[in-house]
PDB file of C-alpha atoms in Angstrom:
ATOM      1  CA  MET B   1      21.798  -8.982  -0.197  1.00 39.00           C
ATOM      2  CA  ALA B   2      18.091  -9.262  -1.006  1.00 41.00           C
ATOM      3  CA  ASN B   3      18.229 -13.028  -0.626  1.00 46.00           C
ATOM      4  CA  ASN B   4      19.737 -12.664   2.834  1.00 44.00           C
ATOM      5  CA  GLU B   5      16.929 -10.302   3.818  1.00 43.00           C
ATOM      6  CA  ASP B   6      14.327 -12.718   2.473  1.00 46.00           C
ATOM      7  CA  ASN B   7      15.899 -15.612   4.362  1.00 44.00           C
ATOM      8  CA  LYS B   8      16.046 -13.538   7.509  1.00 40.00           C
ATOM      9  CA  SER B   9      12.387 -12.578   7.210  1.00 41.00           C
ATOM     10  CA  GLU B  10      11.294 -16.132   6.559  1.00 41.00           C
ATOM     11  CA  GLY B  11      13.486 -17.416   9.388  1.00 42.00           C
ATOM     12  CA  SER B  12      12.033 -14.851  11.762  1.00 42.00           C
ATOM     13  CA  ALA B  13       8.532 -15.859  10.723  1.00 43.00           C
ATOM     14  CA  GLU B  14       9.320 -19.499  11.428  1.00 43.00           C
ATOM     15  CA  VAL B  15      10.691 -18.662  14.871  1.00 41.00           C
ATOM     16  CA  GLU B  16       7.635 -16.566  15.635  1.00 50.00           C
ATOM     17  CA  GLU B  17       5.394 -19.423  14.508  1.00 50.00           C
ATOM     18  CA  GLU B  18       7.222 -21.907  16.734  1.00 50.00           C
ATOM     19  CA  ASN B  19       6.981 -19.562  19.712  1.00 51.00           C
ATOM     20  CA  GLU B  20       3.336 -18.958  18.976  1.00 52.00           C
ATOM     21  CA  ASN B  21       2.605 -22.658  18.776  1.00 49.00           C
ATOM     22  CA  ALA B  22       4.495 -23.253  22.019  1.00 47.00           C
ATOM     23  CA  ASN B  23       2.547 -20.546  23.789  1.00 50.00           C
ATOM     24  CA  ASN B  24      -0.757 -21.954  22.598  1.00 49.00           C
ATOM     25  CA  GLU B  25       0.104 -25.642  22.964  1.00 49.00           C
ATOM     26  CA  ASN B  26      -1.643 -26.015  26.278  1.00 56.00           C
ATOM     27  CA  GLU B  27      -4.543 -23.721  25.476  1.00 61.00           C
ATOM     28  CA  GLU B  28      -7.777 -24.977  24.002  1.00 67.00           C
ATOM     29  CA  PRO B  29      -8.650 -22.933  20.880  1.00 70.00           C
ATOM     30  CA  GLU B  30     -11.773 -20.838  20.953  1.00 79.00           C
ATOM     31  CA  LYS B  31     -14.825 -21.623  18.825  1.00 82.00           C
ATOM     32  CA  ILE B  32     -17.091 -19.191  17.058  1.00 81.00           C
ATOM     33  CA  LEU B  33     -20.234 -18.566  19.078  1.00 81.00           C
ATOM     34  CA  ILE B  34     -23.203 -16.931  17.363  1.00 76.00           C
ATOM     35  CA  ILE B  35     -25.390 -15.197  19.928  1.00 76.00           C
ATOM     36  CA  ASP B  36     -27.588 -13.188  17.590  1.00 90.00           C
ATOM     37  CA  PRO B  37     -28.269 -14.743  14.152  1.00 92.00           C
ATOM     38  CA  ASP B  38     -29.565 -11.354  12.945  1.00 94.00           C
ATOM     39  CA  SER B  39     -26.235  -9.655  13.555  1.00 94.00           C
ATOM     40  CA  GLU B  40     -25.048  -7.466  10.683  1.00 96.00           C
ATOM     41  CA  GLU B  41     -21.516  -7.006  12.010  1.00 97.00           C
ATOM     42  CA  LEU B  42     -19.308  -9.290  14.116  1.00 95.00           C
ATOM     43  CA  ASP B  43     -15.718  -8.832  15.253  1.00 96.00           C
ATOM     44  CA  PHE B  44     -13.657 -11.845  16.370  1.00 95.00           C
ATOM     45  CA  ASN B  45     -10.374  -9.955  16.599  1.00 95.00           C
ATOM     46  CA  HIS B  46      -7.640 -11.701  18.591  1.00 94.00           C
ATOM     47  CA  SER B  47      -9.933 -14.565  19.652  1.00 93.00           C
ATOM     48  CA  ARG B  48      -7.497 -17.503  19.275  1.00 95.00           C
ATOM     49  CA  LEU B  49      -9.675 -18.989  16.548  1.00 96.00           C
ATOM     50  CA  THR B  50      -8.131 -21.777  14.500  1.00 96.00           C
ATOM     51  CA  LYS B  51     -11.044 -22.458  12.174  1.00 96.00           C
ATOM     52  CA  LEU B  52     -13.909 -20.730  10.381  1.00 96.00           C
ATOM     53  CA  GLU B  53     -17.016 -22.659  11.379  1.00 94.00           C
ATOM     54  CA  ASN B  54     -20.547 -22.450  12.839  1.00 94.00           C
ATOM     55  CA  LEU B  55     -21.401 -19.383  10.752  1.00 95.00           C
ATOM     56  CA  GLU B  56     -24.483 -20.884   9.067  1.00 94.00           C
ATOM     57  CA  PRO B  57     -27.055 -19.109  11.325  1.00 95.00           C
ATOM     58  CA  LEU B  58     -25.938 -15.689  10.063  1.00 95.00           C
ATOM     59  CA  ARG B  59     -28.461 -14.554   7.420  1.00 93.00           C
ATOM     60  CA  LYS B  60     -28.064 -10.772   7.584  1.00 96.00           C
ATOM     61  CA  ILE B  61     -24.351 -10.423   8.145  1.00 97.00           C
ATOM     62  CA  HIS B  62     -22.601  -7.575   6.297  1.00 98.00           C
ATOM     63  CA  ARG B  63     -19.186  -7.459   7.961  1.00 98.00           C
ATOM     64  CA  LEU B  64     -17.034 -10.159   9.534  1.00 97.00           C
ATOM     65  CA  CYS B  65     -13.664  -9.485  11.137  1.00 98.00           C
ATOM     66  CA  PHE B  66     -11.259 -12.324  12.029  1.00 97.00           C
ATOM     67  CA  THR B  67      -8.013 -10.359  12.355  1.00 98.00           C
ATOM     68  CA  TRP B  68      -5.161 -11.669  14.446  1.00 97.00           C
ATOM     69  CA  ASN B  69      -6.184 -15.296  14.868  1.00 97.00           C
ATOM     70  CA  LEU B  70      -4.692 -18.703  14.013  1.00 97.00           C
ATOM     71  CA  ILE B  71      -6.892 -19.495  11.011  1.00 97.00           C
ATOM     72  CA  LYS B  72      -5.170 -21.586   8.345  1.00 97.00           C
ATOM     73  CA  LYS B  73      -7.930 -22.059   5.797  1.00 98.00           C
ATOM     74  CA  ILE B  74     -10.764 -20.028   4.269  1.00 98.00           C
ATOM     75  CA  GLU B  75     -13.818 -22.282   4.507  1.00 97.00           C
ATOM     76  CA  ASN B  76     -17.452 -22.657   5.563  1.00 97.00           C
ATOM     77  CA  LEU B  77     -18.560 -19.295   4.156  1.00 97.00           C
ATOM     78  CA  ASP B  78     -20.959 -20.586   1.495  1.00 96.00           C
ATOM     79  CA  THR B  79     -24.128 -19.455   3.302  1.00 96.00           C
ATOM     80  CA  LEU B  80     -22.950 -15.883   3.897  1.00 97.00           C
ATOM     81  CA  THR B  81     -24.217 -14.435   0.620  1.00 97.00           C
ATOM     82  CA  THR B  82     -25.064 -11.095   2.270  1.00 97.00           C
ATOM     83  CA  LEU B  83     -21.476 -10.481   3.329  1.00 98.00           C
ATOM     84  CA  VAL B  84     -19.999  -7.163   2.158  1.00 98.00           C
ATOM     85  CA  GLU B  85     -16.726  -6.991   4.126  1.00 98.00           C
ATOM     86  CA  LEU B  86     -14.451  -9.873   5.150  1.00 98.00           C
ATOM     87  CA  GLU B  87     -11.267  -9.244   7.119  1.00 98.00           C
ATOM     88  CA  LEU B  88      -8.801 -12.094   7.637  1.00 98.00           C
ATOM     89  CA  ARG B  89      -5.718 -10.039   8.359  1.00 98.00           C
ATOM     90  CA  ASP B  90      -2.931 -11.533  10.499  1.00 98.00           C
ATOM     91  CA  ASN B  91      -3.651 -15.244  10.266  1.00 98.00           C
ATOM     92  CA  GLN B  92      -1.872 -18.285   8.797  1.00 98.00           C
ATOM     93  CA  ILE B  93      -3.766 -18.593   5.511  1.00 98.00           C
ATOM     94  CA  VAL B  94      -1.857 -20.092   2.591  1.00 98.00           C
ATOM     95  CA  THR B  95      -4.486 -20.212  -0.176  1.00 98.00           C
ATOM     96  CA  ILE B  96      -7.276 -17.863  -1.313  1.00 98.00           C
ATOM     97  CA  GLU B  97     -10.192 -20.265  -1.751  1.00 98.00           C
ATOM     98  CA  ASN B  98     -13.862 -21.017  -1.087  1.00 98.00           C
ATOM     99  CA  LEU B  99     -15.109 -17.472  -1.739  1.00 98.00           C
ATOM    100  CA  ASP B 100     -17.360 -18.231  -4.725  1.00 97.00           C
ATOM    101  CA  ALA B 101     -20.618 -17.694  -2.812  1.00 97.00           C
ATOM    102  CA  LEU B 102     -19.667 -14.211  -1.605  1.00 98.00           C
ATOM    103  CA  VAL B 103     -20.986 -12.441  -4.692  1.00 97.00           C
ATOM    104  CA  ASN B 104     -21.792  -9.243  -2.763  1.00 98.00           C
ATOM    105  CA  LEU B 105     -18.366  -8.874  -1.211  1.00 98.00           C
ATOM    106  CA  GLU B 106     -16.926  -5.346  -1.610  1.00 98.00           C
ATOM    107  CA  LEU B 107     -13.909  -5.498   0.717  1.00 98.00           C
ATOM    108  CA  LEU B 108     -11.503  -8.393   1.244  1.00 98.00           C
ATOM    109  CA  ASP B 109      -8.465  -8.110   3.506  1.00 98.00           C
ATOM    110  CA  ILE B 110      -6.087 -11.088   3.721  1.00 98.00           C
ATOM    111  CA  SER B 111      -2.947  -9.107   4.528  1.00 98.00           C
ATOM    112  CA  PHE B 112      -0.225 -10.531   6.765  1.00 98.00           C
ATOM    113  CA  ASN B 113      -0.736 -14.173   5.880  1.00 98.00           C
ATOM    114  CA  ARG B 114       1.269 -16.742   3.878  1.00 98.00           C
ATOM    115  CA  ILE B 115      -0.315 -16.451   0.457  1.00 98.00           C
ATOM    116  CA  LYS B 116       1.919 -17.095  -2.547  1.00 98.00           C
ATOM    117  CA  LYS B 117      -0.571 -16.667  -5.380  1.00 98.00           C
ATOM    118  CA  ILE B 118      -3.523 -14.418  -6.198  1.00 98.00           C
ATOM    119  CA  GLU B 119      -6.385 -16.755  -7.074  1.00 98.00           C
ATOM    120  CA  GLY B 120      -9.918 -17.776  -6.115  1.00 98.00           C
ATOM    121  CA  LEU B 121     -11.484 -14.372  -6.859  1.00 98.00           C
ATOM    122  CA  GLU B 122     -13.402 -15.367  -9.994  1.00 97.00           C
ATOM    123  CA  ASN B 123     -16.912 -14.756  -8.580  1.00 97.00           C
ATOM    124  CA  LEU B 124     -16.151 -11.532  -6.702  1.00 98.00           C
ATOM    125  CA  GLY B 125     -17.346  -9.149  -9.407  1.00 97.00           C
ATOM    126  CA  ASN B 126     -18.491  -6.543  -6.863  1.00 98.00           C
ATOM    127  CA  LEU B 127     -15.163  -6.341  -5.060  1.00 98.00           C
ATOM    128  CA  GLN B 128     -13.994  -2.742  -4.607  1.00 98.00           C
ATOM    129  CA  LYS B 129     -11.094  -3.037  -2.165  1.00 98.00           C
ATOM    130  CA  LEU B 130      -8.545  -5.860  -2.066  1.00 98.00           C
ATOM    131  CA  PHE B 131      -5.763  -5.928   0.551  1.00 98.00           C
ATOM    132  CA  LEU B 132      -3.022  -8.555   0.179  1.00 98.00           C
ATOM    133  CA  SER B 133      -0.002  -6.828   1.702  1.00 98.00           C
ATOM    134  CA  SER B 134       2.701  -8.682   3.617  1.00 98.00           C
ATOM    135  CA  ASN B 135       2.351 -12.081   2.001  1.00 98.00           C
ATOM    136  CA  LYS B 136       4.661 -14.026  -0.314  1.00 98.00           C
ATOM    137  CA  ILE B 137       3.061 -13.131  -3.640  1.00 98.00           C
ATOM    138  CA  GLN B 138       5.465 -13.173  -6.575  1.00 97.00           C
ATOM    139  CA  SER B 139       3.214 -12.068  -9.428  1.00 98.00           C
ATOM    140  CA  ILE B 140       0.225  -9.801 -10.058  1.00 98.00           C
ATOM    141  CA  GLU B 141      -2.379 -12.027 -11.683  1.00 98.00           C
ATOM    142  CA  ASN B 142      -6.054 -13.017 -11.761  1.00 98.00           C
ATOM    143  CA  VAL B 143      -7.396  -9.549 -10.928  1.00 98.00           C
ATOM    144  CA  SER B 144      -8.212  -8.061 -14.346  1.00 96.00           C
ATOM    145  CA  HIS B 145     -11.833  -9.246 -14.113  1.00 97.00           C
ATOM    146  CA  LEU B 146     -12.455  -7.154 -10.993  1.00 98.00           C
ATOM    147  CA  LYS B 147     -13.967  -4.252 -12.912  1.00 97.00           C
ATOM    148  CA  LYS B 148     -15.233  -2.398  -9.819  1.00 98.00           C
ATOM    149  CA  LEU B 149     -11.938  -2.509  -7.945  1.00 98.00           C
ATOM    150  CA  THR B 150     -10.852   0.925  -6.667  1.00 98.00           C
ATOM    151  CA  THR B 151      -8.100  -0.053  -4.201  1.00 98.00           C
ATOM    152  CA  LEU B 152      -5.430  -2.730  -4.656  1.00 98.00           C
ATOM    153  CA  GLU B 153      -2.856  -3.192  -1.882  1.00 98.00           C
ATOM    154  CA  LEU B 154       0.063  -5.505  -2.692  1.00 98.00           C
ATOM    155  CA  GLY B 155       2.825  -3.941  -0.635  1.00 98.00           C
ATOM    156  CA  ASP B 156       5.501  -6.008   1.095  1.00 98.00           C
ATOM    157  CA  ASN B 157       5.476  -9.039  -1.189  1.00 98.00           C
ATOM    158  CA  LYS B 158       7.969 -10.468  -3.701  1.00 98.00           C
ATOM    159  CA  ILE B 159       6.628  -8.871  -6.879  1.00 98.00           C
ATOM    160  CA  ARG B 160       9.235  -8.058  -9.527  1.00 98.00           C
ATOM    161  CA  GLN B 161       7.111  -6.607 -12.349  1.00 98.00           C
ATOM    162  CA  ILE B 162       3.998  -4.482 -12.758  1.00 98.00           C
ATOM    163  CA  VAL B 163       1.766  -6.581 -15.044  1.00 98.00           C
ATOM    164  CA  ASN B 164      -1.778  -7.838 -15.649  1.00 97.00           C
ATOM    165  CA  LEU B 165      -3.651  -4.722 -14.536  1.00 97.00           C
ATOM    166  CA  GLU B 166      -5.678  -4.410 -17.748  1.00 95.00           C
ATOM    167  CA  GLY B 167      -9.378  -4.113 -17.037  1.00 95.00           C
ATOM    168  CA  LEU B 168      -8.986  -2.193 -13.779  1.00 97.00           C
ATOM    169  CA  GLU B 169     -10.155   1.120 -15.240  1.00 96.00           C
ATOM    170  CA  ASN B 170     -11.841   2.133 -11.976  1.00 98.00           C
ATOM    171  CA  LEU B 171      -8.739   1.665  -9.851  1.00 98.00           C
ATOM    172  CA  THR B 172      -7.917   4.856  -7.912  1.00 98.00           C
ATOM    173  CA  SER B 173      -5.287   3.570  -5.433  1.00 98.00           C
ATOM    174  CA  LEU B 174      -2.453   1.145  -6.163  1.00 98.00           C
ATOM    175  CA  PHE B 175       0.020   0.153  -3.440  1.00 98.00           C
ATOM    176  CA  LEU B 176       3.140  -1.747  -4.536  1.00 98.00           C
ATOM    177  CA  GLY B 177       5.694  -0.576  -1.987  1.00 98.00           C
ATOM    178  CA  LYS B 178       8.370  -2.834  -0.532  1.00 98.00           C
ATOM    179  CA  ASN B 179       8.627  -5.262  -3.427  1.00 98.00           C
ATOM    180  CA  LYS B 180      11.392  -5.982  -5.961  1.00 98.00           C
ATOM    181  CA  ILE B 181      10.089  -3.882  -8.864  1.00 98.00           C
ATOM    182  CA  THR B 182      12.752  -2.417 -11.156  1.00 98.00           C
ATOM    183  CA  LYS B 183      10.638  -0.450 -13.635  1.00 98.00           C
ATOM    184  CA  ILE B 184       7.440   1.618 -13.748  1.00 98.00           C
ATOM    185  CA  GLU B 185       5.419   0.133 -16.603  1.00 98.00           C
ATOM    186  CA  ASN B 186       2.059  -1.190 -17.836  1.00 98.00           C
ATOM    187  CA  LEU B 187      -0.026   1.473 -16.075  1.00 98.00           C
ATOM    188  CA  GLU B 188      -1.530   3.097 -19.166  1.00 96.00           C
ATOM    189  CA  HIS B 189      -4.934   1.471 -18.596  1.00 95.00           C
ATOM    190  CA  LEU B 190      -5.287   2.963 -15.119  1.00 97.00           C
ATOM    191  CA  GLN B 191      -6.419   6.403 -16.250  1.00 95.00           C
ATOM    192  CA  ASN B 192      -8.454   7.020 -13.078  1.00 97.00           C
ATOM    193  CA  LEU B 193      -5.529   6.291 -10.780  1.00 98.00           C
ATOM    194  CA  GLN B 194      -5.121   8.968  -8.099  1.00 98.00           C
ATOM    195  CA  LEU B 195      -2.610   7.360  -5.729  1.00 98.00           C
ATOM    196  CA  LEU B 196       0.440   5.327  -6.744  1.00 98.00           C
ATOM    197  CA  SER B 197       2.765   3.968  -4.074  1.00 98.00           C
ATOM    198  CA  LEU B 198       6.090   2.432  -5.131  1.00 98.00           C
ATOM    199  CA  GLN B 199       8.337   3.025  -2.122  1.00 98.00           C
ATOM    200  CA  SER B 200      11.199   0.691  -1.281  1.00 98.00           C
ATOM    201  CA  ASN B 201      11.660  -0.987  -4.638  1.00 98.00           C
ATOM    202  CA  ARG B 202      14.538  -1.011  -7.134  1.00 98.00           C
ATOM    203  CA  ILE B 203      13.327   1.707  -9.493  1.00 98.00           C
ATOM    204  CA  THR B 204      15.893   4.035 -11.060  1.00 98.00           C
ATOM    205  CA  LYS B 205      13.683   6.196 -13.281  1.00 97.00           C
ATOM    206  CA  ILE B 206      10.291   7.922 -13.087  1.00 98.00           C
ATOM    207  CA  GLU B 207       8.663   7.003 -16.399  1.00 97.00           C
ATOM    208  CA  ASN B 208       5.594   5.723 -18.215  1.00 98.00           C
ATOM    209  CA  LEU B 209       3.135   7.896 -16.284  1.00 98.00           C
ATOM    210  CA  GLU B 210       1.881   9.808 -19.327  1.00 96.00           C
ATOM    211  CA  GLU B 211      -1.658   8.402 -19.181  1.00 96.00           C
ATOM    212  CA  LEU B 212      -2.097   9.005 -15.450  1.00 97.00           C
ATOM    213  CA  LYS B 213      -3.531  12.496 -15.843  1.00 96.00           C
ATOM    214  CA  ASN B 214      -5.611  12.168 -12.668  1.00 97.00           C
ATOM    215  CA  LEU B 215      -2.683  11.207 -10.461  1.00 98.00           C
ATOM    216  CA  ASP B 216      -2.883  13.116  -7.191  1.00 98.00           C
ATOM    217  CA  GLN B 217      -0.273  11.376  -5.018  1.00 98.00           C
ATOM    218  CA  LEU B 218       2.984   9.687  -6.031  1.00 98.00           C
ATOM    219  CA  TYR B 219       5.101   7.932  -3.418  1.00 98.00           C
ATOM    220  CA  ILE B 220       8.403   6.648  -4.764  1.00 98.00           C
ATOM    221  CA  SER B 221      10.841   7.098  -1.886  1.00 98.00           C
ATOM    222  CA  GLU B 222      13.670   4.667  -1.096  1.00 98.00           C
ATOM    223  CA  ASN B 223      14.572   3.697  -4.630  1.00 98.00           C
ATOM    224  CA  GLY B 224      17.536   4.535  -6.870  1.00 97.00           C
ATOM    225  CA  ILE B 225      16.143   7.601  -8.646  1.00 98.00           C
ATOM    226  CA  THR B 226      18.659  10.251  -9.732  1.00 97.00           C
ATOM    227  CA  CYS B 227      16.330  12.778 -11.388  1.00 96.00           C
ATOM    228  CA  VAL B 228      12.783  14.097 -10.986  1.00 97.00           C
ATOM    229  CA  GLU B 229      11.214  13.620 -14.422  1.00 96.00           C
ATOM    230  CA  GLY B 230       8.325  11.994 -16.280  1.00 96.00           C
ATOM    231  CA  LEU B 231       5.613  14.079 -14.609  1.00 97.00           C
ATOM    232  CA  SER B 232       4.724  16.374 -17.506  1.00 95.00           C
ATOM    233  CA  ASN B 233       1.244  14.806 -17.899  1.00 95.00           C
ATOM    234  CA  CYS B 234       0.396  14.783 -14.188  1.00 96.00           C
ATOM    235  CA  PRO B 235      -0.938  18.330 -13.621  1.00 95.00           C
ATOM    236  CA  LYS B 236      -3.195  17.313 -10.705  1.00 97.00           C
ATOM    237  CA  LEU B 237      -0.331  16.063  -8.552  1.00 98.00           C
ATOM    238  CA  THR B 238      -0.577  17.480  -5.004  1.00 98.00           C
ATOM    239  CA  THR B 239       1.856  15.145  -3.199  1.00 98.00           C
ATOM    240  CA  LEU B 240       5.256  13.993  -4.447  1.00 98.00           C
ATOM    241  CA  ASP B 241       7.448  11.821  -2.240  1.00 98.00           C
ATOM    242  CA  VAL B 242      10.924  11.157  -3.663  1.00 98.00           C
ATOM    243  CA  ALA B 243      12.780  10.995  -0.353  1.00 98.00           C
ATOM    244  CA  ASN B 244      15.745   8.665   0.166  1.00 98.00           C
ATOM    245  CA  ASN B 245      16.922   8.529  -3.427  1.00 98.00           C
ATOM    246  CA  LYS B 246      20.006   9.876  -5.248  1.00 98.00           C
ATOM    247  CA  ILE B 247      18.591  13.142  -6.593  1.00 98.00           C
ATOM    248  CA  LYS B 248      21.084  15.987  -7.064  1.00 97.00           C
ATOM    249  CA  LYS B 249      18.799  18.682  -8.505  1.00 96.00           C
ATOM    250  CA  ILE B 250      15.196  19.813  -8.124  1.00 96.00           C
ATOM    251  CA  THR B 251      13.921  19.896 -11.697  1.00 94.00           C
ATOM    252  CA  ASN B 252      10.772  19.386 -13.766  1.00 95.00           C
ATOM    253  CA  VAL B 253       8.325  20.370 -11.014  1.00 96.00           C
ATOM    254  CA  ASP B 254       7.616  23.990 -11.985  1.00 93.00           C
ATOM    255  CA  HIS B 255       4.587  22.914 -14.064  1.00 94.00           C
ATOM    256  CA  LEU B 256       3.007  21.160 -11.067  1.00 96.00           C
ATOM    257  CA  GLU B 257       0.804  24.115 -10.139  1.00 95.00           C
ATOM    258  CA  ASN B 258      -1.235  22.088  -7.624  1.00 97.00           C
ATOM    259  CA  LEU B 259       1.734  20.648  -5.735  1.00 98.00           C
ATOM    260  CA  GLU B 260       1.178  21.025  -1.980  1.00 98.00           C
ATOM    261  CA  GLU B 261       3.621  18.536  -0.451  1.00 98.00           C
ATOM    262  CA  LEU B 262       7.158  17.767  -1.627  1.00 98.00           C
ATOM    263  CA  TRP B 263       9.223  15.204   0.240  1.00 98.00           C
ATOM    264  CA  ILE B 264      12.758  15.281  -1.148  1.00 98.00           C
ATOM    265  CA  ASN B 265      14.750  14.771   2.047  1.00 98.00           C
ATOM    266  CA  ASN B 266      17.701  12.369   2.248  1.00 98.00           C
ATOM    267  CA  ASN B 267      18.982  13.044  -1.252  1.00 98.00           C
ATOM    268  CA  GLU B 268      22.118  14.709  -2.664  1.00 98.00           C
ATOM    269  CA  ILE B 269      20.942  18.287  -3.281  1.00 97.00           C
ATOM    270  CA  GLU B 270      23.782  20.722  -2.614  1.00 95.00           C
ATOM    271  CA  GLU B 271      23.165  23.757  -4.868  1.00 94.00           C
ATOM    272  CA  TRP B 272      20.819  26.547  -3.767  1.00 94.00           C
ATOM    273  CA  THR B 273      20.135  27.450  -7.397  1.00 94.00           C
ATOM    274  CA  THR B 274      18.245  24.201  -7.862  1.00 94.00           C
ATOM    275  CA  VAL B 275      16.146  24.837  -4.733  1.00 96.00           C
ATOM    276  CA  GLU B 276      15.115  28.158  -6.280  1.00 94.00           C
ATOM    277  CA  ASN B 277      13.185  26.201  -8.910  1.00 94.00           C
ATOM    278  CA  LEU B 278      10.422  25.762  -6.321  1.00 97.00           C
ATOM    279  CA  ALA B 279       9.571  29.460  -6.422  1.00 95.00           C
ATOM    280  CA  LEU B 280       6.936  28.794  -9.109  1.00 94.00           C
ATOM    281  CA  ASN B 281       5.053  26.250  -6.986  1.00 96.00           C
ATOM    282  CA  LYS B 282       2.813  28.773  -5.237  1.00 96.00           C
ATOM    283  CA  LYS B 283       0.583  26.172  -3.585  1.00 97.00           C
ATOM    284  CA  LEU B 284       3.398  24.411  -1.749  1.00 97.00           C
ATOM    285  CA  GLN B 285       2.558  24.011   1.926  1.00 97.00           C
ATOM    286  CA  THR B 286       5.057  21.406   3.109  1.00 98.00           C
ATOM    287  CA  VAL B 287       8.629  20.791   1.963  1.00 98.00           C
ATOM    288  CA  TYR B 288      11.044  18.253   3.410  1.00 98.00           C
ATOM    289  CA  LEU B 289      14.658  19.018   2.482  1.00 98.00           C
ATOM    290  CA  GLU B 290      16.513  17.847   5.572  1.00 97.00           C
ATOM    291  CA  HIS B 291      19.473  15.482   5.252  1.00 98.00           C
ATOM    292  CA  ASN B 292      20.550  17.075   1.991  1.00 98.00           C
ATOM    293  CA  PRO B 293      23.870  18.984   1.741  1.00 97.00           C
ATOM    294  CA  VAL B 294      21.953  22.296   1.441  1.00 97.00           C
ATOM    295  CA  ALA B 295      20.403  21.711   4.876  1.00 96.00           C
ATOM    296  CA  LYS B 296      23.846  22.101   6.471  1.00 96.00           C
ATOM    297  CA  ASP B 297      23.822  25.816   5.623  1.00 96.00           C
ATOM    298  CA  PRO B 298      23.531  27.791   8.905  1.00 96.00           C
ATOM    299  CA  ASN B 299      20.892  29.982   7.220  1.00 96.00           C
ATOM    300  CA  TYR B 300      19.019  27.038   5.719  1.00 96.00           C
ATOM    301  CA  ARG B 301      15.596  27.753   7.232  1.00 95.00           C
ATOM    302  CA  ARG B 302      15.826  31.499   6.691  1.00 95.00           C
ATOM    303  CA  LYS B 303      16.737  31.084   3.026  1.00 96.00           C
ATOM    304  CA  ILE B 304      13.905  28.643   2.403  1.00 96.00           C
ATOM    305  CA  LYS B 305      11.328  30.903   4.044  1.00 95.00           C
ATOM    306  CA  LEU B 306      12.507  33.905   2.053  1.00 95.00           C
ATOM    307  CA  LEU B 307      12.301  31.862  -1.130  1.00 95.00           C
ATOM    308  CA  LEU B 308       8.913  30.294  -0.282  1.00 96.00           C
ATOM    309  CA  PRO B 309       7.127  32.746   2.066  1.00 96.00           C
ATOM    310  CA  TRP B 310       3.829  30.900   1.623  1.00 96.00           C
ATOM    311  CA  LEU B 311       5.247  27.689   3.118  1.00 97.00           C
ATOM    312  CA  VAL B 312       3.367  26.278   6.125  1.00 97.00           C
ATOM    313  CA  GLN B 313       5.871  23.605   7.147  1.00 97.00           C
ATOM    314  CA  LEU B 314       9.579  23.025   6.521  1.00 97.00           C
ATOM    315  CA  ASP B 315      10.750  19.569   7.462  1.00 97.00           C
ATOM    316  CA  ALA B 316       9.086  18.643  10.772  1.00 94.00           C
ATOM    317  CA  THR B 317       8.679  22.222  11.969  1.00 94.00           C
ATOM    318  CA  LEU B 318       5.884  24.660  11.229  1.00 94.00           C
ATOM    319  CA  CYS B 319       6.879  27.968   9.707  1.00 90.00           C
ATOM    320  CA  ARG B 320       5.961  31.064  11.658  1.00 76.00           C
TER     321      ARG B 320
END
């Protein structure tokens, strides 16, 4: 089934590319025009650019945005040593390369391209945010030297295993949703992690989170989880999203004294006694329980509000 989805996605991408090329066949591509060489920020969004060039006059540039263009190669950036943010989202880039001179770069966004491998980041020691979502990356690699990295976005790729994150002690946000991951593992070095996103994978158990004592948000919806567990060492958790799984009972959340949002809709909860376990979570503000068997009870909302009178929102509706 997964292979069919992959083939469909790749086929769709090829069709889109052909249509795009056909639409642009008779149009002359734009060229980068530098009007003010002292510019600190330039945005070439949706400019029909096919190439990075003519950037040499820029001596004070801090941010460059080339989103939604037709760029196929990262090149001609060697003189931009002052650059802090580089956005290349929505292009046709295949390889991460020619970034060695950008030693002051703090943000790099190459999402929605055609990259298959994480590489070419050796000199980016000041990088804090790296966005590589919606590519064709199969493995997490060549990032452990990025000691200052706080955000790593690798959602919507082809990653099967969580590996090679040693050295990222300053990482606070890790996005790995919509991949092919089967197990939560190798996160023990990320003790400053506050947000972990693992939606739409193939995970069947919440585990190996013992060292993530600063975890504030956990998103693990659309997996194959049958039980809420493995959160005993996550006392700071404020948001827990386990929607669209196979959970039958609400358990092991009573110790989460700071829990404010619980998304557990689209599961298999049918006993009111298990819902009563939320009575100890006094800071709960939002609970999503719709599309569970218990939600079919004609007195569903009334029962929840009597059980949790401090609730601000139940499902998509505010509580009076």
